PDB file of C-alpha atoms in Angstrom:
ATOM      1  CA  UNK A   1       0.138   0.473   0.064  1.00 49.00           C
ATOM      2  CA  UNK A   2       2.703   2.322   1.431  1.00 50.00           C
ATOM      3  CA  UNK A   3       4.678   1.560  -2.385  1.00 48.00           C
ATOM      4  CA  UNK A   4       1.746   2.514  -3.714  1.00 47.00           C
ATOM      5  CA  UNK A   5       1.256   5.817  -2.759  1.00 50.00           C
ATOM      6  CA  UNK A   6       4.742   6.584  -3.758  1.00 42.00           C
ATOM      7  CA  UNK A   7       4.187   5.343  -7.332  1.00 41.00           C
ATOM      8  CA  UNK A   8       1.008   8.118  -7.213  1.00 42.00           C
ATOM      9  CA  UNK A   9       2.346  10.511  -6.155  1.00 49.00           C
ATOM     10  CA  UNK A  10       5.481  10.329  -7.753  1.00 41.00           C
ATOM     11  CA  UNK A  11       3.217  10.388 -11.024  1.00 43.00           C
ATOM     12  CA  UNK A  12       1.482  13.618 -10.175  1.00 50.00           C
ATOM     13  CA  UNK A  13       4.512  15.170  -9.153  1.00 47.00           C
ATOM     14  CA  UNK A  14       6.244  14.735 -13.112  1.00 39.00           C
ATOM     15  CA  UNK A  15       2.379  15.549 -14.213  1.00 39.00           C
ATOM     16  CA  UNK A  16       2.864  18.805 -12.520  1.00 45.00           C
ATOM     17  CA  UNK A  17       6.430  20.264 -13.943  1.00 43.00           C
ATOM     18  CA  UNK A  18       5.908  18.277 -16.802  1.00 42.00           C
ATOM     19  CA  UNK A  19       6.130  21.513 -20.265  1.00 41.00           C
ATOM     20  CA  UNK A  20       3.508  20.141 -22.152  1.00 41.00           C
ATOM     21  CA  UNK A  21       5.149  20.256 -25.680  1.00 42.00           C
ATOM     22  CA  UNK A  22       2.652  21.733 -27.906  1.00 44.00           C
ATOM     23  CA  UNK A  23       3.392  21.948 -31.625  1.00 48.00           C
ATOM     24  CA  UNK A  24       4.069  25.627 -33.231  1.00 50.00           C
ATOM     25  CA  UNK A  25       0.575  26.272 -35.216  1.00 51.00           C
ATOM     26  CA  UNK A  26       0.592  24.977 -39.077  1.00 49.00           C
ATOM     27  CA  UNK A  27       2.206  27.603 -41.538  1.00 50.00           C
ATOM     28  CA  UNK A  28       0.280  28.827 -44.140  1.00 52.00           C
ATOM     29  CA  UNK A  29       1.232  26.441 -47.118  1.00 49.00           C
ATOM     30  CA  UNK A  30       3.552  27.715 -49.312  1.00 50.00           C
ATOM     31  CA  UNK A  31       2.487  28.706 -52.823  1.00 52.00           C
ATOM     32  CA  UNK A  32       3.608  26.547 -55.119  1.00 48.00           C
ATOM     33  CA  UNK A  33       6.295  28.001 -57.609  1.00 46.00           C
ATOM     34  CA  UNK A  34       5.452  29.747 -61.015  1.00 49.00           C
ATOM     35  CA  UNK A  35       6.261  27.570 -64.142  1.00 44.00           C
ATOM     36  CA  UNK A  36       9.591  29.542 -65.952  1.00 46.00           C
ATOM     37  CA  UNK A  37       9.199  29.192 -69.696  1.00 48.00           C
ATOM     38  CA  UNK A  38      12.132  27.295 -71.100  1.00 47.00           C
ATOM     39  CA  UNK A  39      14.221  28.231 -74.081  1.00 49.00           C
ATOM     40  CA  UNK A  40      13.302  25.130 -76.494  1.00 49.00           C
ATOM     41  CA  UNK A  41      15.348  22.679 -76.891  1.00 48.00           C
ATOM     42  CA  UNK A  42      17.696  22.760 -79.882  1.00 48.00           C
ATOM     43  CA  UNK A  43      19.214  20.305 -82.491  1.00 49.00           C
ATOM     44  CA  UNK A  44      22.950  20.583 -81.503  1.00 47.00           C
ATOM     45  CA  UNK A  45      22.901  19.780 -84.972  1.00 46.00           C
ATOM     46  CA  UNK A  46      21.162  21.719 -87.244  1.00 48.00           C
ATOM     47  CA  UNK A  47      19.884  25.409 -86.859  1.00 49.00           C
ATOM     48  CA  UNK A  48      17.788  27.100 -84.366  1.00 50.00           C
ATOM     49  CA  UNK A  49      14.604  26.198 -86.941  1.00 48.00           C
ATOM     50  CA  UNK A  50      15.076  22.794 -85.980  1.00 49.00           C
ATOM     51  CA  UNK A  51      13.903  22.341 -82.295  1.00 47.00           C
ATOM     52  CA  UNK A  52      13.341  19.081 -80.456  1.00 48.00           C
ATOM     53  CA  UNK A  53      10.820  20.429 -77.611  1.00 48.00           C
ATOM     54  CA  UNK A  54       9.421  23.712 -76.297  1.00 50.00           C
ATOM     55  CA  UNK A  55       7.472  24.866 -73.122  1.00 51.00           C
ATOM     56  CA  UNK A  56       3.728  24.335 -72.708  1.00 52.00           C
ATOM     57  CA  UNK A  57       3.523  27.537 -71.197  1.00 53.00           C
ATOM     58  CA  UNK A  58       5.141  29.684 -74.331  1.00 54.00           C
ATOM     59  CA  UNK A  59       2.723  27.480 -76.476  1.00 55.00           C
ATOM     60  CA  UNK A  60      -0.165  28.289 -74.370  1.00 55.00           C
ATOM     61  CA  UNK A  61       0.431  31.769 -73.997  1.00 57.00           C
ATOM     62  CA  UNK A  62       1.304  31.557 -78.557  1.00 53.00           C
ATOM     63  CA  UNK A  63      -2.684  30.066 -78.416  1.00 57.00           C
ATOM     64  CA  UNK A  64      -3.885  32.876 -76.293  1.00 56.00           C
ATOM     65  CA  UNK A  65      -2.207  35.389 -78.278  1.00 56.00           C
ATOM     66  CA  UNK A  66      -3.498  34.368 -81.381  1.00 68.00           C
ATOM     67  CA  UNK A  67      -0.312  33.095 -82.624  1.00 73.00           C
ATOM     68  CA  UNK A  68       0.351  30.679 -85.437  1.00 78.00           C
ATOM     69  CA  UNK A  69       1.168  26.921 -84.039  1.00 82.00           C
ATOM     70  CA  UNK A  70       4.500  26.663 -84.347  1.00 80.00           C
ATOM     71  CA  UNK A  71       6.311  23.185 -85.170  1.00 83.00           C
ATOM     72  CA  UNK A  72       9.647  21.742 -85.850  1.00 81.00           C
ATOM     73  CA  UNK A  73      10.639  22.332 -89.737  1.00 81.00           C
ATOM     74  CA  UNK A  74      11.352  19.309 -90.890  1.00 81.00           C
ATOM     75  CA  UNK A  75       7.972  16.961 -89.880  1.00 85.00           C
ATOM     76  CA  UNK A  76       6.624  15.106 -92.886  1.00 83.00           C
ATOM     77  CA  UNK A  77       7.663  13.560 -96.396  1.00 84.00           C
ATOM     78  CA  UNK A  78       8.990  17.158 -97.476  1.00 78.00           C
ATOM     79  CA  UNK A  79      10.153  17.175-100.942  1.00 76.00           C
ATOM     80  CA  UNK A  80      13.292  19.016-100.510  1.00 73.00           C
ATOM     81  CA  UNK A  81      14.409  16.611 -97.235  1.00 76.00           C
ATOM     82  CA  UNK A  82      16.781  13.171 -97.996  1.00 85.00           C
ATOM     83  CA  UNK A  83      14.971  10.263 -95.830  1.00 87.00           C
ATOM     84  CA  UNK A  84      16.321   6.935 -95.069  1.00 91.00           C
ATOM     85  CA  UNK A  85      12.917   4.040 -95.395  1.00 90.00           C
ATOM     86  CA  UNK A  86      13.211   0.611 -94.525  1.00 90.00           C
ATOM     87  CA  UNK A  87       9.721  -1.487 -93.786  1.00 91.00           C
ATOM     88  CA  UNK A  88       8.462  -2.816 -90.952  1.00 87.00           C
ATOM     89  CA  UNK A  89       5.237  -5.115 -92.329  1.00 88.00           C
ATOM     90  CA  UNK A  90       2.941  -4.768 -95.080  1.00 87.00           C
ATOM     91  CA  UNK A  91       1.834  -1.645 -94.165  1.00 90.00           C
ATOM     92  CA  UNK A  92       3.962   0.325 -92.587  1.00 92.00           C
ATOM     93  CA  UNK A  93       6.583   2.346 -93.365  1.00 93.00           C
ATOM     94  CA  UNK A  94       9.264   3.825 -91.468  1.00 93.00           C
ATOM     95  CA  UNK A  95      11.721   7.072 -92.670  1.00 92.00           C
ATOM     96  CA  UNK A  96      14.041   8.747 -90.783  1.00 93.00           C
ATOM     97  CA  UNK A  97      14.734  12.587 -92.331  1.00 89.00           C
ATOM     98  CA  UNK A  98      18.459  12.920 -92.261  1.00 89.00           C
ATOM     99  CA  UNK A  99      18.120  16.748 -92.248  1.00 85.00           C
ATOM    100  CA  UNK A 100      15.595  17.444 -88.844  1.00 85.00           C
ATOM    101  CA  UNK A 101      16.476  14.270 -87.242  1.00 88.00           C
ATOM    102  CA  UNK A 102      12.833  13.160 -87.569  1.00 90.00           C
ATOM    103  CA  UNK A 103      10.543   9.708 -87.199  1.00 92.00           C
ATOM    104  CA  UNK A 104       8.487   9.493 -89.096  1.00 92.00           C
ATOM    105  CA  UNK A 105       5.322   5.639 -89.199  1.00 93.00           C
ATOM    106  CA  UNK A 106       3.432   5.235 -91.957  1.00 91.00           C
ATOM    107  CA  UNK A 107      -0.078   2.922 -91.631  1.00 90.00           C
ATOM    108  CA  UNK A 108      -2.175   2.217 -94.700  1.00 87.00           C
ATOM    109  CA  UNK A 109      -5.102   1.115 -93.468  1.00 83.00           C
ATOM    110  CA  UNK A 110      -6.678   1.381 -96.177  1.00 83.00           C
ATOM    111  CA  UNK A 111      -6.390   2.502-100.608  1.00 80.00           C
ATOM    112  CA  UNK A 112      -9.168   4.358-102.087  1.00 79.00           C
ATOM    113  CA  UNK A 113      -8.996   4.275-105.644  1.00 76.00           C
ATOM    114  CA  UNK A 114      -9.341   7.154-107.349  1.00 69.00           C
ATOM    115  CA  UNK A 115      -9.551   8.522-111.598  1.00 65.00           C
ATOM    116  CA  UNK A 116      -6.820  11.518-110.846  1.00 62.00           C
ATOM    117  CA  UNK A 117      -5.122   9.719-107.871  1.00 68.00           C
ATOM    118  CA  UNK A 118      -5.456   7.694-104.333  1.00 74.00           C
ATOM    119  CA  UNK A 119      -6.599   8.237-101.010  1.00 75.00           C
ATOM    120  CA  UNK A 120      -4.449   6.524 -98.252  1.00 80.00           C
ATOM    121  CA  UNK A 121      -6.587   5.622 -94.820  1.00 84.00           C
ATOM    122  CA  UNK A 122      -4.138   5.417 -92.266  1.00 88.00           C
ATOM    123  CA  UNK A 123      -2.243   7.308 -89.289  1.00 90.00           C
ATOM    124  CA  UNK A 124       1.032   9.058 -89.259  1.00 91.00           C
ATOM    125  CA  UNK A 125       4.020   9.012 -86.839  1.00 92.00           C
ATOM    126  CA  UNK A 126       6.018  12.476 -86.278  1.00 91.00           C
ATOM    127  CA  UNK A 127       8.591  12.198 -83.098  1.00 91.00           C
ATOM    128  CA  UNK A 128       9.370  16.296 -83.593  1.00 89.00           C
ATOM    129  CA  UNK A 129       5.310  16.838 -83.447  1.00 88.00           C
ATOM    130  CA  UNK A 130       5.677  16.218 -79.761  1.00 88.00           C
ATOM    131  CA  UNK A 131       6.361  18.888 -77.565  1.00 82.00           C
ATOM    132  CA  UNK A 132       5.620  21.290 -80.647  1.00 86.00           C
ATOM    133  CA  UNK A 133       1.642  23.126 -80.616  1.00 86.00           C
ATOM    134  CA  UNK A 134       0.622  20.154 -82.408  1.00 86.00           C
ATOM    135  CA  UNK A 135       2.058  17.221 -80.705  1.00 81.00           C
ATOM    136  CA  UNK A 136      -1.908  15.694 -80.006  1.00 83.00           C
ATOM    137  CA  UNK A 137      -3.892  14.282 -83.104  1.00 86.00           C
ATOM    138  CA  UNK A 138      -7.191  11.903 -83.854  1.00 85.00           C
ATOM    139  CA  UNK A 139      -4.638   8.814 -82.709  1.00 87.00           C
ATOM    140  CA  UNK A 140      -2.212  10.274 -79.896  1.00 87.00           C
ATOM    141  CA  UNK A 141       0.940  12.600 -79.183  1.00 89.00           C
ATOM    142  CA  UNK A 142       2.374  12.810 -82.591  1.00 88.00           C
ATOM    143  CA  UNK A 143       0.442  10.210 -84.098  1.00 91.00           C
ATOM    144  CA  UNK A 144      -2.130  12.083 -86.259  1.00 90.00           C
ATOM    145  CA  UNK A 145      -4.629  10.293 -89.324  1.00 88.00           C
ATOM    146  CA  UNK A 146      -3.212  10.760 -93.023  1.00 84.00           C
ATOM    147  CA  UNK A 147      -6.548  11.951 -93.942  1.00 80.00           C
ATOM    148  CA  UNK A 148      -9.545  13.217 -92.190  1.00 81.00           C
ATOM    149  CA  UNK A 149      -9.639  15.636 -89.561  1.00 86.00           C
ATOM    150  CA  UNK A 150      -5.927  16.577 -88.438  1.00 90.00           C
ATOM    151  CA  UNK A 151      -5.919  17.765 -91.800  1.00 92.00           C
ATOM    152  CA  UNK A 152      -6.247  21.233 -91.053  1.00 93.00           C
ATOM    153  CA  UNK A 153      -6.068  24.530 -91.193  1.00 95.00           C
ATOM    154  CA  UNK A 154      -4.511  26.549 -88.694  1.00 93.00           C
ATOM    155  CA  UNK A 155      -5.650  30.889 -89.267  1.00 93.00           C
ATOM    156  CA  UNK A 156      -4.006  33.356 -86.686  1.00 92.00           C
ATOM    157  CA  UNK A 157      -4.744  37.017 -86.337  1.00 90.00           C
ATOM    158  CA  UNK A 158      -2.154  38.109 -88.234  1.00 90.00           C
ATOM    159  CA  UNK A 159      -3.764  36.655 -91.423  1.00 92.00           C
ATOM    160  CA  UNK A 160      -1.508  33.900 -92.248  1.00 93.00           C
ATOM    161  CA  UNK A 161      -2.814  30.135 -91.727  1.00 95.00           C
ATOM    162  CA  UNK A 162      -0.880  26.777 -91.029  1.00 94.00           C
ATOM    163  CA  UNK A 163      -2.035  24.157 -93.179  1.00 94.00           C
ATOM    164  CA  UNK A 164      -1.228  20.628 -91.365  1.00 93.00           C
ATOM    165  CA  UNK A 165      -1.014  17.823 -93.980  1.00 90.00           C
ATOM    166  CA  UNK A 166      -1.056  15.108 -94.870  1.00 85.00           C
ATOM    167  CA  UNK A 167       0.918  13.190 -92.785  1.00 86.00           C
ATOM    168  CA  UNK A 168       2.060  15.374 -90.863  1.00 87.00           C
ATOM    169  CA  UNK A 169       3.706  18.048 -93.157  1.00 89.00           C
ATOM    170  CA  UNK A 170       3.190  21.615 -91.797  1.00 91.00           C
ATOM    171  CA  UNK A 171       3.831  25.250 -93.899  1.00 91.00           C
ATOM    172  CA  UNK A 172       2.287  28.741 -92.901  1.00 93.00           C
ATOM    173  CA  UNK A 173       0.617  30.713 -95.664  1.00 95.00           C
ATOM    174  CA  UNK A 174       1.286  33.917 -94.925  1.00 95.00           C
ATOM    175  CA  UNK A 175      -0.853  37.149 -96.248  1.00 93.00           C
ATOM    176  CA  UNK A 176      -0.068  40.373 -98.278  1.00 90.00           C
ATOM    177  CA  UNK A 177      -2.351  41.967 -98.774  1.00 87.00           C
ATOM    178  CA  UNK A 178      -4.311  40.186-101.824  1.00 90.00           C
ATOM    179  CA  UNK A 179      -3.058  36.727-101.772  1.00 95.00           C
ATOM    180  CA  UNK A 180      -1.514  34.065 -99.481  1.00 97.00           C
ATOM    181  CA  UNK A 181       2.382  33.244-100.450  1.00 96.00           C
ATOM    182  CA  UNK A 182       2.214  29.943 -99.883  1.00 95.00           C
ATOM    183  CA  UNK A 183       5.663  28.451 -97.949  1.00 92.00           C
ATOM    184  CA  UNK A 184       8.439  26.042 -99.014  1.00 88.00           C
ATOM    185  CA  UNK A 185       6.985  22.902 -98.029  1.00 89.00           C
ATOM    186  CA  UNK A 186       3.859  23.086-100.317  1.00 91.00           C
ATOM    187  CA  UNK A 187       3.211  23.102-104.574  1.00 91.00           C
ATOM    188  CA  UNK A 188       0.252  24.498-103.769  1.00 94.00           C
ATOM    189  CA  UNK A 189      -2.172  27.863-103.850  1.00 96.00           C
ATOM    190  CA  UNK A 190      -4.386  28.529-101.433  1.00 97.00           C
ATOM    191  CA  UNK A 191      -7.164  31.629-101.731  1.00 96.00           C
ATOM    192  CA  UNK A 192     -10.453  32.866 -99.614  1.00 95.00           C
ATOM    193  CA  UNK A 193     -13.634  30.360-100.537  1.00 95.00           C
ATOM    194  CA  UNK A 194     -16.139  32.289 -98.839  1.00 94.00           C
ATOM    195  CA  UNK A 195     -16.252  32.445 -95.009  1.00 94.00           C
ATOM    196  CA  UNK A 196     -13.595  29.809 -95.934  1.00 96.00           C
ATOM    197  CA  UNK A 197     -10.260  28.673 -97.817  1.00 96.00           C
ATOM    198  CA  UNK A 198      -9.383  26.526-100.391  1.00 96.00           C
ATOM    199  CA  UNK A 199      -6.308  24.949-101.224  1.00 96.00           C
ATOM    200  CA  UNK A 200      -5.223  24.112-104.644  1.00 95.00           C
ATOM    201  CA  UNK A 201      -2.606  21.427-105.000  1.00 91.00           C
ATOM    202  CA  UNK A 202      -0.296  21.715-108.450  1.00 90.00           C
ATOM    203  CA  UNK A 203       0.916  18.485-109.224  1.00 84.00           C
ATOM    204  CA  UNK A 204      -2.524  16.567-108.678  1.00 82.00           C
ATOM    205  CA  UNK A 205      -4.575  19.097-109.136  1.00 85.00           C
ATOM    206  CA  UNK A 206      -6.778  18.099-106.783  1.00 87.00           C
ATOM    207  CA  UNK A 207      -8.803  20.863-104.131  1.00 92.00           C
ATOM    208  CA  UNK A 208      -9.876  20.936-101.046  1.00 93.00           C
ATOM    209  CA  UNK A 209     -12.137  22.854 -98.943  1.00 96.00           C
ATOM    210  CA  UNK A 210     -12.094  24.072 -95.301  1.00 96.00           C
ATOM    211  CA  UNK A 211     -14.277  25.311 -93.457  1.00 95.00           C
ATOM    212  CA  UNK A 212     -14.100  29.577 -91.856  1.00 94.00           C
ATOM    213  CA  UNK A 213     -12.544  27.099 -88.802  1.00 92.00           C
ATOM    214  CA  UNK A 214     -10.524  25.176 -90.312  1.00 94.00           C
ATOM    215  CA  UNK A 215     -11.826  21.781 -90.872  1.00 93.00           C
ATOM    216  CA  UNK A 216     -11.496  19.959 -93.907  1.00 92.00           C
ATOM    217  CA  UNK A 217     -15.303  19.943 -95.422  1.00 90.00           C
ATOM    218  CA  UNK A 218     -14.528  19.081 -99.091  1.00 87.00           C
ATOM    219  CA  UNK A 219     -12.679  17.068-101.378  1.00 80.00           C
ATOM    220  CA  UNK A 220     -12.330  17.094-105.117  1.00 81.00           C
ATOM    221  CA  UNK A 221     -10.158  15.023-107.401  1.00 70.00           C
ATOM    222  CA  UNK A 222      -9.993  16.984-111.132  1.00 65.00           C
TER     223      UNK A 222
END
């Protein structure tokens, strides 16, 4: 009984003299660091026009300002490019642009024969599309339809129109005040057609009609 009283007394004394450590009030959660705009990563063996990656912040800022989409040079089967090609399967081909380093993968799902030219349905992957303003197509990042919804015009506030053609070739038609100047990526003519545009390919004579939003609305083989 005496030992129990001693233990209780010691415990009471410790509680009376102990200092309760109260944790300090939680400080306000620090604000997330502001995302910084990084400069485009440039290919070490190419000019400044062939960059490998651009920050999402720069892409959003360009779109908000009504600017033309920014895409590296050398995407798609460019006319003046040197490309090494080989087949992966009966309906899948790989091409590498030795100038830009772009890796392109084309699939041929269906070919519709025509009098003036065939219409190829499938998907196209361009490695330089990743990180660009047109990085995601109908089939995912880097992948675009070879015909259809990814063949599109992108009008900008300065009057220029960027054309994303089949297989990922991209070029910008600039407005001179009375007509559009054709970029080096294409042999074609772009004219206004009502509220939209008509693009005519010089070699095939194919005519593509686009709405005011730049969507492909009609296609004619002449």
